[in-house]
PDB file of C-alpha atoms in Angstrom:
ATOM      1  CA  MET Q 210       0.182 -11.205  11.456  1.00  0.00           C
ATOM      2  CA  VAL Q 211       0.814  -8.299   9.094  1.00  0.00           C
ATOM      3  CA  PHE Q 212       3.219  -5.694   9.401  1.00  0.00           C
ATOM      4  CA  ILE Q 213       3.404  -2.106   7.869  1.00  0.00           C
ATOM      5  CA  CYS Q 214       6.531  -0.450   8.621  1.00  0.00           C
ATOM      6  CA  ASN Q 215       6.288   2.685   6.620  1.00  0.00           C
ATOM      7  CA  LYS Q 216       3.416   3.427   3.822  1.00  0.00           C
ATOM      8  CA  ASP Q 217       6.311   3.640   1.350  1.00  0.00           C
ATOM      9  CA  TRP Q 218       7.623   0.355   1.890  1.00  0.00           C
ATOM     10  CA  PRO Q 219       6.158  -2.999   0.622  1.00  0.00           C
ATOM     11  CA  ILE Q 220       3.691  -4.589   3.372  1.00  0.00           C
ATOM     12  CA  THR Q 221       4.663  -7.869   4.483  1.00  0.00           C
ATOM     13  CA  ALA Q 222       2.024 -10.583   5.152  1.00  0.00           C
ATOM     14  CA  TYR Q 223       2.782 -13.413   7.479  1.00  0.00           C
ATOM     15  CA  ARG Q 224       0.574 -16.366   8.123  1.00  0.00           C
ATOM     16  CA  THR Q 225      -2.419 -15.089   6.345  1.00  0.00           C
ATOM     17  CA  PRO Q 226      -4.709 -16.199   3.679  1.00  0.00           C
ATOM     18  CA  PHE Q 227      -4.458 -12.976   2.010  1.00  0.00           C
ATOM     19  CA  SER Q 228      -2.551 -11.724  -0.684  1.00  0.00           C
ATOM     20  CA  ILE Q 229      -2.041  -8.133   0.347  1.00  0.00           C
ATOM     21  CA  THR Q 230      -0.884  -4.978  -2.091  1.00  0.00           C
ATOM     22  CA  LEU Q 231      -0.628  -1.194  -1.411  1.00  0.00           C
ATOM     23  CA  THR Q 232      -1.620   1.045  -4.377  1.00  0.00           C
ATOM     24  CA  LYS Q 233      -0.892   4.353  -4.742  1.00  0.00           C
ATOM     25  CA  ASN Q 234      -3.838   6.174  -6.542  1.00  0.00           C
ATOM     26  CA  SER Q 235      -2.895   9.805  -5.855  1.00  0.00           C
ATOM     27  CA  PRO Q 236      -0.388  11.337  -3.746  1.00  0.00           C
ATOM     28  CA  ASN Q 237      -2.641  11.723  -0.692  1.00  0.00           C
ATOM     29  CA  LYS Q 238      -4.563   8.413  -0.892  1.00  0.00           C
ATOM     30  CA  ASP Q 239      -3.232   4.812  -0.558  1.00  0.00           C
ATOM     31  CA  THR Q 240      -5.450   1.741  -1.007  1.00  0.00           C
ATOM     32  CA  ILE Q 241      -4.672  -1.673   0.607  1.00  0.00           C
ATOM     33  CA  SER Q 242      -6.288  -4.270  -1.247  1.00  0.00           C
ATOM     34  CA  LEU Q 243      -6.584  -7.663   0.004  1.00  0.00           C
ATOM     35  CA  HIS Q 244      -7.098 -10.945  -2.128  1.00  0.00           C
ATOM     36  CA  TRP Q 245      -7.459 -14.340  -1.195  1.00  0.00           C
ATOM     37  CA  ARG Q 246      -4.496 -16.690  -2.219  1.00  0.00           C
ATOM     38  CA  LYS Q 247      -5.450 -19.120  -4.752  1.00  0.00           C
TER      39      LYS Q 247
END
């Protein structure tokens, strides 16, 4: 399950094989990146 409480808060990933990060590329665009956990 993935919980996104607010776009300005960290994303909590629970029981997934992914490392999830939120990158702010610009004031109007956020990018969510998924990476396999090593």
